[in-house]
Short mmCIF file of C-alpha atoms and ligand atoms in Angstrom, two decimals:
data_model
loop_
_atom_site.label_atom_id
_atom_site.label_comp_id
_atom_site.label_asym_id
_atom_site.label_seq_id
_atom_site.Cartn_x
_atom_site.Cartn_y
_atom_site.Cartn_z
CA MET A 1 0.00 0.00 0.00
CA TYR A 2 1.09 3.59 -0.34
CA ILE A 3 0.07 7.06 0.73
CA GLU A 4 -0.64 9.46 -2.14
CA ASN A 5 -0.93 12.74 -0.34
CA LEU A 6 -1.04 14.41 3.02
CA ARG A 7 -2.64 17.61 4.22
CA ILE A 8 -1.82 19.04 7.64
CA ILE A 9 -3.13 22.17 9.31
CA ASN A 10 -1.78 23.63 12.56
CA PHE A 11 0.22 20.47 13.03
CA ARG A 12 3.42 20.92 15.14
CA ASN A 13 5.48 23.67 13.45
CA TYR A 14 3.34 23.66 10.25
CA ASP A 15 0.59 26.20 9.53
CA GLU A 16 -0.58 24.35 6.50
CA ALA A 17 1.04 21.93 4.09
CA TYR A 18 -0.10 19.73 1.24
CA LEU A 19 2.28 17.08 0.00
CA LYS A 20 2.06 14.62 -2.89
CA PHE A 21 4.30 11.62 -2.45
CA ASN A 22 6.33 9.29 -4.60
CA LYS A 23 5.13 5.67 -4.66
CA HIS A 24 8.66 4.51 -3.87
CA ILE A 25 11.17 6.67 -2.08
CA ASN A 26 10.53 10.02 -0.40
CA LEU A 27 13.53 11.75 1.05
CA LEU A 28 12.92 14.56 3.55
CA LEU A 29 16.02 16.69 3.82
CA GLY A 30 16.67 19.63 6.08
CA ARG A 31 18.58 20.93 9.06
CA ASN A 32 17.75 19.93 12.63
CA GLY A 33 14.48 21.12 14.10
CA GLN A 34 12.88 22.11 10.77
CA GLY A 35 9.93 19.67 10.71
CA LYS A 36 11.09 16.45 9.03
CA THR A 37 10.04 14.05 11.77
CA ASN A 38 6.78 15.99 12.14
CA ILE A 39 5.80 14.82 8.65
CA LEU A 40 6.49 11.19 9.56
CA GLU A 41 4.52 11.67 12.75
CA ALA A 42 1.51 12.91 10.75
CA ILE A 43 1.69 9.91 8.39
CA TYR A 44 1.98 7.54 11.35
CA MET A 45 -1.05 9.07 13.03
CA LEU A 46 -3.17 8.10 10.05
CA SER A 47 -2.39 4.45 10.80
CA ILE A 48 -3.22 4.16 14.50
CA GLY A 49 -4.71 7.55 15.38
CA LYS A 50 -1.85 8.24 17.79
CA SER A 51 1.66 9.62 17.59
CA PHE A 52 4.77 7.48 18.01
CA ARG A 53 6.34 10.31 20.01
CA THR A 54 3.69 11.28 22.52
CA ASN A 55 0.44 10.11 24.06
CA LYS A 56 -0.71 13.68 24.53
CA ASP A 57 -2.57 14.94 21.49
CA GLY A 58 -2.41 18.48 22.86
CA GLU A 59 1.36 18.59 22.20
CA ILE A 60 0.72 18.07 18.51
CA VAL A 61 -1.52 21.10 18.02
CA LYS A 62 0.53 24.07 16.85
CA PHE A 63 1.49 26.43 19.68
CA GLY A 64 -1.14 29.16 20.04
CA LYS A 65 -3.80 27.24 18.06
CA GLU A 66 -6.81 25.24 19.28
CA ASN A 67 -7.33 22.67 16.51
CA SER A 68 -5.28 20.64 14.12
CA TYR A 69 -6.12 18.57 11.10
CA ILE A 70 -4.33 15.64 9.48
CA GLY A 71 -5.76 14.09 6.34
CA GLY A 72 -4.38 11.76 3.74
CA SER A 73 -5.36 9.42 0.97
CA TYR A 74 -3.80 6.01 0.54
CA VAL A 75 -4.12 3.15 -1.90
CA LYS A 76 -4.71 -0.39 -0.63
CA TYR A 77 -5.92 -3.38 -2.67
CA SER A 78 -5.88 -0.96 -5.66
CA ARG A 79 -8.54 1.20 -4.01
CA ASN A 80 -8.35 4.81 -2.84
CA ASN A 81 -9.23 5.59 0.75
CA THR A 82 -9.08 8.67 2.92
CA ILE A 83 -8.40 9.06 6.62
CA GLU A 84 -8.86 12.35 8.45
CA ILE A 85 -8.16 13.25 12.04
CA GLY A 86 -9.31 16.38 13.80
CA LEU A 87 -7.58 17.22 17.07
CA ARG A 88 -8.79 19.71 19.62
CA LYS A 89 -6.69 20.80 22.57
CA ASN A 90 -7.99 19.12 25.75
CA ASN A 91 -10.75 17.37 23.88
CA LYS A 92 -11.61 14.11 22.18
CA LYS A 93 -10.33 13.68 18.65
CA GLY A 94 -12.57 13.01 15.70
CA ILE A 95 -11.66 10.48 13.02
CA LYS A 96 -13.21 9.96 9.59
CA ILE A 97 -12.52 7.05 7.29
CA ASN A 98 -13.69 7.59 3.73
CA LYS A 99 -15.67 10.61 5.01
CA VAL A 100 -17.57 8.56 7.62
CA SER A 101 -16.98 9.33 11.30
CA ILE A 102 -15.92 6.43 13.50
CA ASP A 103 -17.06 6.34 17.11
CA LYS A 104 -14.23 4.26 18.57
CA ILE A 105 -10.56 4.99 18.00
CA GLY A 106 -9.95 1.23 17.71
CA HIS A 107 -11.81 1.25 14.38
CA ILE A 108 -8.92 3.02 12.68
CA LEU A 109 -6.66 0.01 13.26
CA GLY A 110 -5.81 -2.33 10.43
CA LYS A 111 -6.76 0.13 7.68
CA PHE A 112 -3.53 1.88 6.75
CA ASN A 113 -0.43 -0.02 7.90
CA VAL A 114 2.78 1.76 8.79
CA VAL A 115 6.04 0.63 10.35
CA VAL A 116 8.35 3.28 11.76
CA PHE A 117 12.08 2.96 12.43
CA SER A 118 13.69 5.52 14.69
CA PRO A 119 16.71 5.83 16.96
CA GLU A 120 14.22 5.25 19.80
CA ASP A 121 13.88 1.63 18.66
CA LEU A 122 16.97 0.82 20.64
CA ARG A 123 14.80 1.17 23.71
CA LEU A 124 12.97 -1.91 22.52
CA VAL A 125 16.09 -3.90 23.26
CA LYS A 126 17.63 -1.91 26.09
CA GLU A 127 14.77 -0.81 28.34
CA GLY A 128 12.42 -2.65 30.66
CA PRO A 129 9.65 -5.11 29.68
CA SER A 130 6.97 -2.43 29.23
CA GLU A 131 8.70 -1.13 26.06
CA ARG A 132 8.59 -4.61 24.53
CA ARG A 133 5.00 -5.19 25.58
CA LYS A 134 4.08 -1.86 24.00
CA PHE A 135 5.80 -2.98 20.80
CA ILE A 136 4.02 -6.32 20.54
CA ASP A 137 0.66 -4.88 21.57
CA ARG A 138 0.85 -2.12 18.98
CA GLU A 139 2.03 -4.42 16.23
CA ILE A 140 -0.57 -7.12 16.85
CA SER A 141 -3.33 -4.48 17.04
CA GLN A 142 -2.32 -3.21 13.60
CA ILE A 143 -2.82 -6.65 12.11
CA ILE A 144 -5.65 -7.96 14.28
CA PRO A 145 -7.89 -5.08 15.41
CA LYS A 146 -9.82 -7.53 17.65
CA TYR A 147 -6.70 -7.81 19.76
CA TYR A 148 -6.97 -4.15 20.68
CA ASN A 149 -10.46 -4.77 22.08
CA HIS A 150 -9.23 -7.66 24.24
CA LEU A 151 -6.38 -5.52 25.48
CA TYR A 152 -8.68 -2.61 26.21
CA ASN A 153 -11.09 -4.83 28.18
CA TYR A 154 -8.24 -6.56 29.97
CA ASN A 155 -6.74 -3.29 31.16
CA LYS A 156 -10.11 -2.01 32.29
CA ILE A 157 -10.80 -5.13 34.37
CA LEU A 158 -7.25 -5.10 35.70
CA GLY A 159 -7.73 -1.53 36.90
CA GLN A 160 -10.96 -2.51 38.67
CA ARG A 161 -9.33 -5.55 40.26
CA ASN A 162 -6.42 -3.46 41.51
CA LYS A 163 -8.87 -0.97 42.96
CA VAL A 164 -10.55 -3.75 44.96
CA LEU A 165 -7.14 -4.93 46.17
CA LYS A 166 -6.43 -1.48 47.56
CA ASN A 167 -9.45 -1.62 49.91
CA VAL A 168 -8.80 -2.35 53.58
CA ASN A 169 -11.32 -5.21 53.53
CA VAL A 170 -11.03 -7.02 50.24
CA ASP A 171 -14.37 -8.26 48.87
CA ALA A 172 -13.57 -11.86 47.85
CA ALA A 173 -16.78 -12.39 45.87
CA LEU A 174 -16.19 -9.25 43.83
CA LEU A 175 -12.59 -10.29 43.22
CA ASP A 176 -13.81 -13.62 41.89
CA VAL A 177 -16.01 -11.90 39.30
CA PHE A 178 -13.01 -9.92 38.10
CA ASP A 179 -10.78 -13.01 38.07
CA ASP A 180 -13.18 -14.77 35.78
CA SER A 181 -13.38 -11.93 33.25
CA LEU A 182 -9.68 -11.09 33.56
CA SER A 183 -8.65 -14.67 32.79
CA ASN A 184 -11.09 -14.73 29.88
CA GLU A 185 -9.61 -11.62 28.21
CA GLY A 186 -6.08 -12.51 29.31
CA ALA A 187 -6.28 -15.90 27.61
CA TRP A 188 -6.99 -14.19 24.27
CA ILE A 189 -4.00 -11.92 24.78
CA TYR A 190 -1.79 -14.94 25.45
CA ILE A 191 -3.02 -16.71 22.35
CA TYR A 192 -2.39 -13.78 20.01
CA ARG A 193 0.96 -12.90 21.55
CA ARG A 194 2.10 -16.49 21.35
CA ARG A 195 1.21 -16.62 17.63
CA PHE A 196 2.89 -13.27 17.01
CA VAL A 197 6.11 -14.20 18.77
CA ASP A 198 6.27 -17.54 16.94
CA LYS A 199 6.06 -15.79 13.58
CA ILE A 200 8.36 -12.89 14.42
CA LYS A 201 10.90 -15.37 15.79
CA MET A 202 11.23 -17.17 12.47
CA LEU A 203 11.17 -14.07 10.29
CA SER A 204 13.62 -12.04 12.36
CA LYS A 205 16.03 -14.96 12.56
CA GLN A 206 16.28 -15.12 8.75
CA ILE A 207 16.59 -11.35 8.43
CA HIS A 208 19.21 -11.05 11.14
CA ASP A 209 21.18 -13.84 9.50
CA LYS A 210 21.31 -11.80 6.27
CA LEU A 211 22.15 -8.50 7.97
CA THR A 212 25.07 -10.05 9.82
CA ASP A 213 26.33 -12.39 7.07
CA GLY A 214 25.41 -15.41 9.16
CA VAL A 215 27.61 -14.44 12.10
CA GLU A 216 24.80 -13.88 14.58
CA ASN A 217 21.95 -16.17 15.50
CA LEU A 218 18.90 -14.26 16.73
CA ASP A 219 16.30 -15.90 18.92
CA ILE A 220 13.18 -14.55 20.65
CA LYS A 221 11.34 -16.01 23.62
CA TYR A 222 8.06 -15.09 25.22
CA ILE A 223 8.54 -14.89 28.98
CA SER A 224 5.48 -15.50 31.11
CA GLN A 225 4.47 -16.92 34.48
CA ILE A 226 2.02 -19.09 32.60
CA ASP A 227 3.45 -21.67 30.26
CA ILE A 228 1.60 -21.44 26.95
CA GLN A 229 1.99 -24.04 24.25
CA ARG A 230 1.13 -23.51 20.62
CA ASP A 231 -1.95 -25.75 20.57
CA ASP A 232 -3.44 -24.71 23.91
CA SER A 233 -7.12 -23.84 23.69
CA HIS A 234 -8.59 -20.62 25.02
CA GLU A 235 -10.45 -22.64 27.67
CA SER A 236 -7.31 -24.32 28.93
CA ILE A 237 -5.27 -21.10 29.11
CA LYS A 238 -8.14 -19.34 30.79
CA SER A 239 -8.49 -21.97 33.52
CA ARG A 240 -4.74 -22.04 34.18
CA PHE A 241 -4.60 -18.27 34.41
CA TYR A 242 -7.65 -18.31 36.70
CA GLU A 243 -6.01 -20.92 38.95
CA LYS A 244 -2.83 -18.90 39.10
CA LEU A 245 -4.76 -15.77 40.12
CA LYS A 246 -6.44 -17.78 42.88
CA ASN A 247 -3.16 -19.23 44.15
CA ASN A 248 -1.60 -15.83 44.23
CA ILE A 249 -4.40 -14.02 45.95
CA GLN A 250 -2.77 -13.58 49.35
CA SER A 251 0.31 -12.07 47.76
CA ASP A 252 -1.83 -9.75 45.59
CA ILE A 253 -3.78 -8.59 48.65
CA MET A 254 -0.54 -7.92 50.48
CA ASN A 255 1.00 -6.05 47.52
CA LYS A 256 -2.32 -4.35 46.69
CA VAL A 257 -1.74 -5.03 43.00
CA THR A 258 -2.18 -7.90 40.50
CA LYS A 259 1.18 -9.51 39.88
CA ILE A 260 0.13 -12.33 37.55
CA GLY A 261 -0.93 -11.90 33.94
CA PRO A 262 0.12 -10.79 30.46
CA HIS A 263 0.63 -7.24 31.75
CA ARG A 264 3.73 -8.59 33.52
CA ASP A 265 5.17 -10.58 30.61
CA ASP A 266 8.22 -9.85 28.48
CA ILE A 267 10.03 -10.99 25.39
CA GLN A 268 13.64 -11.94 25.60
CA ILE A 269 15.93 -11.16 22.68
CA ILE A 270 18.90 -13.47 22.38
CA ILE A 271 21.97 -13.36 20.13
CA ASN A 272 24.25 -16.39 20.05
CA ASP A 273 22.71 -17.66 23.30
CA LEU A 274 23.21 -14.42 25.22
CA ASP A 275 20.52 -11.96 26.29
CA VAL A 276 21.14 -8.89 24.11
CA LYS A 277 19.74 -6.54 26.72
CA LEU A 278 22.43 -7.56 29.18
CA TYR A 279 25.34 -8.64 27.03
CA GLY A 280 24.86 -7.19 23.54
CA SER A 281 27.13 -4.52 22.11
CA GLN A 282 25.60 -1.24 20.93
CA GLY A 283 25.81 -2.41 17.31
CA GLN A 284 24.28 -5.80 18.08
CA GLN A 285 21.43 -4.18 19.96
CA ARG A 286 20.78 -1.80 17.09
CA THR A 287 20.84 -4.56 14.49
CA ALA A 288 18.53 -6.74 16.63
CA ALA A 289 16.02 -3.87 16.83
CA ILE A 290 16.20 -3.41 13.04
CA SER A 291 15.71 -7.16 12.45
CA LEU A 292 12.61 -7.11 14.65
CA LYS A 293 11.16 -4.16 12.77
CA LEU A 294 11.97 -5.68 9.38
CA SER A 295 10.25 -8.88 10.42
CA GLN A 296 7.19 -6.82 11.31
CA ILE A 297 7.08 -5.59 7.70
CA GLU A 298 7.14 -9.17 6.41
CA LEU A 299 4.50 -10.24 8.89
CA ILE A 300 2.16 -7.45 7.82
CA ASN A 301 2.62 -8.54 4.23
CA GLU A 302 1.82 -12.16 5.14
CA GLU A 303 -1.30 -11.26 7.08
CA VAL A 304 -2.62 -8.22 5.22
CA LYS A 305 -1.38 -9.30 1.76
CA GLU A 306 0.18 -5.91 1.12
CA TYR A 307 3.33 -4.28 2.37
CA PRO A 308 3.03 -1.43 4.88
CA VAL A 309 4.43 2.05 4.35
CA VAL A 310 7.83 2.34 6.03
CA LEU A 311 9.11 5.42 7.84
CA LEU A 312 12.84 5.68 8.51
CA ASP A 313 13.48 8.49 10.94
CA ASP A 314 17.11 9.51 11.13
CA ILE A 315 18.40 6.00 11.21
CA PHE A 316 20.86 6.48 8.40
CA SER A 317 23.30 8.42 10.47
CA GLU A 318 23.53 5.38 12.72
CA LEU A 319 24.41 2.84 10.05
CA ASP A 320 27.50 2.49 7.92
CA GLU A 321 27.06 2.78 4.15
CA LYS A 322 26.99 -0.97 3.59
CA ARG A 323 24.17 -1.50 6.07
CA GLN A 324 22.30 1.53 4.70
CA LYS A 325 22.33 -0.03 1.24
CA LEU A 326 21.41 -3.46 2.58
CA LEU A 327 18.47 -1.96 4.42
CA ILE A 328 17.15 -0.01 1.41
CA ASP A 329 17.61 -2.98 -0.90
CA SER A 330 15.80 -5.26 1.53
CA LEU A 331 12.81 -2.92 1.38
CA GLY A 332 12.47 -3.48 -2.37
CA GLU A 333 9.46 -1.74 -3.89
CA ILE A 334 7.87 -0.67 -0.61
CA GLN A 335 6.97 3.01 -0.23
CA ILE A 336 9.50 4.52 2.15
CA PHE A 337 10.02 7.89 3.80
CA ILE A 338 13.48 8.82 4.95
CA THR A 339 14.48 11.83 6.99
CA SER A 340 18.04 13.02 7.05
CA ALA A 341 19.98 16.15 7.86
CA GLU A 342 22.69 15.18 5.39
CA GLU A 343 22.52 15.80 1.64
CA GLY A 344 25.04 13.03 1.11
CA HIS A 345 22.54 10.31 1.92
CA LYS A 346 20.74 10.80 -1.35
CA LYS A 347 23.50 9.07 -3.27
CA ILE A 348 22.24 5.73 -1.91
CA PHE A 349 19.13 6.11 -4.06
CA GLU A 350 20.74 7.30 -7.27
CA ASP A 351 19.62 4.15 -9.11
CA LYS A 352 16.07 4.29 -7.72
CA GLN A 353 12.91 6.32 -8.25
CA TYR A 354 12.73 9.01 -5.59
CA ASP A 355 11.51 12.51 -4.72
CA ILE A 356 13.20 15.00 -2.44
CA PHE A 357 11.30 17.25 -0.06
CA ARG A 358 13.29 20.12 1.39
CA VAL A 359 12.03 21.00 4.82
CA GLU A 360 12.66 24.41 6.31
CA ASN A 361 10.97 25.95 9.31
CA GLY A 362 7.64 24.18 8.89
CA GLN A 363 7.50 24.66 5.11
P1 ATP B 1 15.97 16.74 13.59
O1 ATP B 1 16.83 16.69 12.37
O2 ATP B 1 16.67 17.43 14.70
O3 ATP B 1 15.37 15.46 13.97
P2 ATP B 1 13.38 17.55 12.50
O4 ATP B 1 13.44 18.30 11.21
O5 ATP B 1 13.01 16.15 12.45
O6 ATP B 1 14.78 17.77 13.24
P3 ATP B 1 10.94 17.95 13.94
O7 ATP B 1 11.02 17.08 15.12
O8 ATP B 1 10.12 17.50 12.79
O9 ATP B 1 12.42 18.34 13.48
O10 ATP B 1 10.38 19.39 14.33
C1 ATP B 1 10.79 19.96 15.48
C2 ATP B 1 10.31 21.39 15.48
O11 ATP B 1 8.90 21.45 15.68
C3 ATP B 1 10.97 22.07 16.63
O12 ATP B 1 11.49 23.28 16.19
C4 ATP B 1 9.83 22.27 17.61
O13 ATP B 1 9.98 23.45 18.35
C5 ATP B 1 8.64 22.36 16.71
N1 ATP B 1 7.39 21.96 17.40
C6 ATP B 1 7.12 20.82 18.06
N2 ATP B 1 5.87 20.81 18.54
C7 ATP B 1 5.32 21.98 18.16
C8 ATP B 1 4.04 22.59 18.36
N3 ATP B 1 3.06 21.96 19.03
N4 ATP B 1 3.82 23.82 17.83
C9 ATP B 1 4.80 24.45 17.14
N5 ATP B 1 6.03 23.95 16.93
C10 ATP B 1 6.28 22.73 17.43
MG1 MG B 2 13.79 14.47 13.39
#
């Protein structure tokens, strides 16, 4: 799929801009702080309705303004579609798909698929489990919008359960109601995550092998307090999760928080039998993060039957020329957006079809 055009109004440092894009490579060039990443952010917002840089929509509205608008048209399965987002400071956003308003933000998921690479990706490897959970949750939601609903329900019930645990006298009957619904939603999360990790594991292994000329073996493991096998049914996972919640109840009451469940899980990233988070070099960590992201692109193609749009934010300055070329070549015919502060980077595309956008002070 590809995005044809983008219109933004009062978005970050832009008053108004209308851009028509190349189906293949779009290079955004300009000095620091001019508005290159802002364009990628706007494109990304059309895919999940949220920024990859902030959870606060208010930050996106241009300073001194009350509203912003982001609209774009993209082509998927040879059909034209439009997505529009209206943001108001301190208010709910409005989203229209093909001119029709949607009432739940979850309904935007799975329409326009985007994968973004940024220097922040290193956090995926280096930081705590919540970064990796965020990654898998976001990526699965993009492919399976139903997953987002399960996650939403799960978090809501979890919040209610934790609230009960904070009471001086814990109501056991009420807790049991929450345990039943929590294990029900949680079991779906386990099932989808298990499937996702299985697929990503195979894809990223092959990709990492290519990127490192076969020197490094990448492996990924899902880490959970509940052992989930590939063929486990929803019923069986649910009852095991439910049991575990029951067994752990005294500890939860003491800690006043739920300590068992997918909201405590992690994925472990391993290179040549060592945990990359603990023992990987900077370069290995970076390459592992890139392999994971590249495998996400392949997975979207397998599931959605079209490649996503790929955003590469400032990652060129981090890679040597050989890896830059390898990365671009591995993306083939996919529509890509690249930001860079260096003119020199354009020589990598000399043999390809590309457009250059010069970005200066929000213009
Ligand atoms: P770099 O090369 O350093 O990554 P960039 O071109 O990617 O730079 P952006 O992140 O796209 O830069 O834009 C940053 C600019 O946008 C900054 O000058 C910042 O002050 C401005 N900016 C961010 N949010 C807003 C806002 N809500 N209103 C107005 N300007 C904003
Ligand atoms: Mg930038």
